[in-house]
Amino acid sequence: MPATAPLQDAYRALLDAAATVANADDPNPALADGEWNADQILAHVSLVSAATIAAVAGITAGAHTTYDNRIALDAWTIEQTIAHAGGNSGLRDRISGQAAALCALAGGAALSDAELNTLAPVRLLSNGTLLVDQPMSLRDIVTGLAEAELPGHTKQLLALLPDKAVAEATR
């Protein structure tokens, strides 16, 4: 079973950054075309987290499982997720619950090493670029979430802050 401390730490850092941005003087600065605001970033993370939980559940249920982040990039789906969660605060609460569920599933007795080593077809895109289109183990999917996906979106959230607030948030 993978150690869940890195996953817990990555979620904690993301949620801390999200709270810092939400409490900033200007939590919704003007963005360049195609850039996401804090709510859109959080909705995307919530959708990715849900897909990861679904992959874990599918593998433990013995179901044919795939992992594809394209729905988490869809603008309409992102806006619906924001609305359904009730905005920024609801998104942070949702992600907190998803983090707890995923850490409990991925780090507890729910998964055997054989299940963690189960390969699933994976398709990952970012900014219209195909990053991954090959089978990956469930272990690598969860590790990628902790080591790349969540830290990347934490940095993306912190980049929304004015320079002074970034310095204070990263101390």
Short mmCIF file of C-alpha atoms in Angstrom, two decimals:
data_model
loop_
_atom_site.label_atom_id
_atom_site.label_comp_id
_atom_site.label_asym_id
_atom_site.label_seq_id
_atom_site.Cartn_x
_atom_site.Cartn_y
_atom_site.Cartn_z
CA MET A 1 0.00 0.00 0.00
CA PRO A 2 1.35 3.44 -0.84
CA ALA A 3 2.15 5.86 1.92
CA THR A 4 -0.62 8.42 1.88
CA ALA A 5 1.35 11.17 3.64
CA PRO A 6 2.50 12.72 0.32
CA LEU A 7 -1.08 12.67 -0.98
CA GLN A 8 -2.43 14.16 2.25
CA ASP A 9 0.31 16.82 2.21
CA ALA A 10 -0.42 17.71 -1.42
CA TYR A 11 -4.13 18.10 -0.74
CA ARG A 12 -3.43 20.13 2.40
CA ALA A 13 -1.10 22.49 0.50
CA LEU A 14 -3.66 22.92 -2.27
CA LEU A 15 -6.48 23.65 0.18
CA ASP A 16 -4.28 26.09 2.13
CA ALA A 17 -3.45 27.90 -1.11
CA ALA A 18 -7.13 27.96 -2.09
CA ALA A 19 -8.09 29.47 1.28
CA THR A 20 -5.32 32.07 0.95
CA VAL A 21 -6.58 33.06 -2.49
CA ALA A 22 -10.20 33.16 -1.30
CA ASN A 23 -9.21 35.51 1.54
CA ALA A 24 -7.05 37.76 -0.65
CA ASP A 25 -7.97 41.36 -1.36
CA ASP A 26 -8.67 40.47 -4.99
CA PRO A 27 -9.45 36.73 -5.22
CA ASN A 28 -10.47 37.07 -8.88
CA PRO A 29 -7.77 39.07 -10.67
CA ALA A 30 -8.00 39.74 -14.39
CA LEU A 31 -6.71 36.69 -16.23
CA ALA A 32 -5.21 36.13 -19.64
CA ASP A 33 -7.47 34.37 -22.14
CA GLY A 34 -7.66 30.67 -21.42
CA GLU A 35 -6.42 30.98 -17.83
CA TRP A 36 -8.58 29.64 -15.01
CA ASN A 37 -9.74 31.51 -11.93
CA ALA A 38 -9.58 29.91 -8.47
CA ASP A 39 -13.05 28.36 -8.70
CA GLN A 40 -12.28 26.81 -12.07
CA ILE A 41 -8.99 25.38 -10.78
CA LEU A 42 -10.77 23.91 -7.76
CA ALA A 43 -13.57 22.46 -9.89
CA HIS A 44 -10.97 20.82 -12.13
CA VAL A 45 -9.19 19.36 -9.08
CA SER A 46 -12.52 18.10 -7.73
CA LEU A 47 -13.27 16.38 -11.04
CA VAL A 48 -9.80 14.81 -11.18
CA SER A 49 -10.16 13.67 -7.57
CA ALA A 50 -13.54 12.12 -8.36
CA ALA A 51 -12.05 10.31 -11.38
CA THR A 52 -9.25 8.98 -9.19
CA ILE A 53 -11.70 7.75 -6.57
CA ALA A 54 -13.73 6.11 -9.36
CA ALA A 55 -10.60 4.36 -10.66
CA VAL A 56 -9.78 3.06 -7.19
CA ALA A 57 -13.37 1.90 -6.67
CA GLY A 58 -13.49 0.29 -10.10
CA ILE A 59 -10.33 -1.68 -9.58
CA THR A 60 -11.40 -2.85 -6.12
CA ALA A 61 -14.75 -3.92 -7.64
CA GLY A 62 -12.97 -5.90 -10.33
CA ALA A 63 -14.40 -3.70 -13.07
CA HIS A 64 -12.70 -2.72 -16.30
CA THR A 65 -11.33 0.69 -15.36
CA THR A 66 -9.98 3.59 -17.36
CA TYR A 67 -8.55 6.93 -16.24
CA ASP A 68 -9.19 9.91 -18.49
CA ASN A 69 -9.02 13.55 -17.42
CA ARG A 70 -10.76 15.08 -20.46
CA ILE A 71 -14.06 15.64 -18.63
CA ALA A 72 -12.13 17.60 -15.99
CA LEU A 73 -11.01 19.99 -18.73
CA ASP A 74 -14.47 20.60 -20.19
CA ALA A 75 -15.58 24.22 -19.59
CA TRP A 76 -19.28 23.37 -19.23
CA THR A 77 -18.57 20.57 -16.75
CA ILE A 78 -16.26 22.83 -14.74
CA GLU A 79 -18.95 25.52 -14.50
CA GLN A 80 -21.58 22.95 -13.49
CA THR A 81 -19.25 21.62 -10.80
CA ILE A 82 -18.78 25.14 -9.41
CA ALA A 83 -22.54 25.69 -9.36
CA HIS A 84 -23.32 22.30 -7.80
CA ALA A 85 -20.69 22.76 -5.08
CA GLY A 86 -21.95 26.25 -4.26
CA GLY A 87 -18.80 28.14 -5.23
CA ASN A 88 -15.36 28.37 -3.72
CA SER A 89 -16.15 27.36 -0.15
CA GLY A 90 -18.21 24.39 -1.30
CA LEU A 91 -15.47 23.32 -3.69
CA ARG A 92 -12.89 23.41 -0.89
CA ASP A 93 -15.20 21.34 1.33
CA ARG A 94 -15.79 18.87 -1.51
CA ILE A 95 -12.07 18.49 -2.21
CA SER A 96 -11.36 18.03 1.50
CA GLY A 97 -13.87 15.17 1.62
CA GLN A 98 -12.51 13.66 -1.58
CA ALA A 99 -8.98 13.84 -0.17
CA ALA A 100 -10.07 12.01 2.98
CA ALA A 101 -11.87 9.34 0.95
CA LEU A 102 -9.00 8.82 -1.47
CA CYS A 103 -6.41 8.63 1.30
CA ALA A 104 -8.56 6.13 3.20
CA LEU A 105 -9.00 3.96 0.11
CA ALA A 106 -5.48 4.20 -1.28
CA GLY A 107 -3.66 3.85 2.03
CA GLY A 108 -5.87 1.50 3.95
CA ALA A 109 -6.46 -2.19 3.73
CA ALA A 110 -8.95 -1.62 0.90
CA LEU A 111 -6.24 -2.12 -1.75
CA SER A 112 -3.84 -5.00 -2.14
CA ASP A 113 -0.49 -4.68 -3.88
CA ALA A 114 -1.98 -6.59 -6.81
CA GLU A 115 -4.75 -4.00 -7.12
CA LEU A 116 -2.30 -1.11 -6.82
CA ASN A 117 -0.24 -2.70 -9.59
CA THR A 118 -3.30 -3.16 -11.83
CA LEU A 119 -2.85 -1.40 -15.15
CA ALA A 120 -5.59 0.85 -16.49
CA PRO A 121 -5.69 2.65 -19.83
CA VAL A 122 -4.81 6.29 -19.09
CA ARG A 123 -5.34 9.40 -21.20
CA LEU A 124 -4.15 12.70 -19.72
CA LEU A 125 -4.25 16.06 -21.44
CA SER A 126 -3.09 19.50 -20.34
CA ASN A 127 -3.66 22.73 -22.26
CA GLY A 128 -4.65 20.74 -25.34
CA THR A 129 -1.47 18.66 -25.25
CA LEU A 130 -1.58 14.89 -24.86
CA LEU A 131 0.68 14.01 -21.93
CA VAL A 132 -0.11 10.32 -21.41
CA ASP A 133 -1.87 7.76 -23.58
CA GLN A 134 -0.80 4.38 -22.22
CA PRO A 135 -1.61 1.93 -19.47
CA MET A 136 -0.48 2.94 -15.98
CA SER A 137 -0.73 1.22 -12.62
CA LEU A 138 -3.21 2.51 -10.08
CA ARG A 139 -0.22 3.17 -7.82
CA ASP A 140 1.32 5.46 -10.47
CA ILE A 141 -1.99 7.28 -11.01
CA VAL A 142 -2.27 8.08 -7.29
CA THR A 143 1.42 8.96 -7.06
CA GLY A 144 1.09 11.29 -10.07
CA LEU A 145 -1.81 13.05 -8.37
CA ALA A 146 0.31 13.63 -5.25
CA GLU A 147 3.57 14.53 -6.97
CA ALA A 148 2.50 16.47 -10.07
CA GLU A 149 -1.20 17.27 -10.44
CA LEU A 150 -1.96 18.73 -7.01
CA PRO A 151 1.35 20.64 -6.61
CA GLY A 152 0.91 22.08 -10.10
CA HIS A 153 -2.54 23.41 -9.26
CA THR A 154 -1.30 24.69 -5.91
CA LYS A 155 1.26 26.81 -7.78
CA GLN A 156 -1.45 27.86 -10.23
CA LEU A 157 -3.63 29.06 -7.34
CA LEU A 158 -0.77 30.94 -5.67
CA ALA A 159 0.02 32.64 -9.00
CA LEU A 160 -3.38 34.34 -8.73
CA LEU A 161 -2.19 36.29 -5.68
CA PRO A 162 -0.47 39.67 -5.84
CA ASP A 163 3.30 39.36 -5.33
CA LYS A 164 3.16 40.46 -1.67
CA ALA A 165 0.52 37.86 -0.82
CA VAL A 166 2.51 35.12 -2.57
CA ALA A 167 5.55 35.92 -0.44
CA GLU A 168 3.46 35.72 2.74
CA ALA A 169 1.66 32.52 1.68
CA THR A 170 4.86 30.63 0.87
CA ARG A 171 6.72 31.46 4.11
#
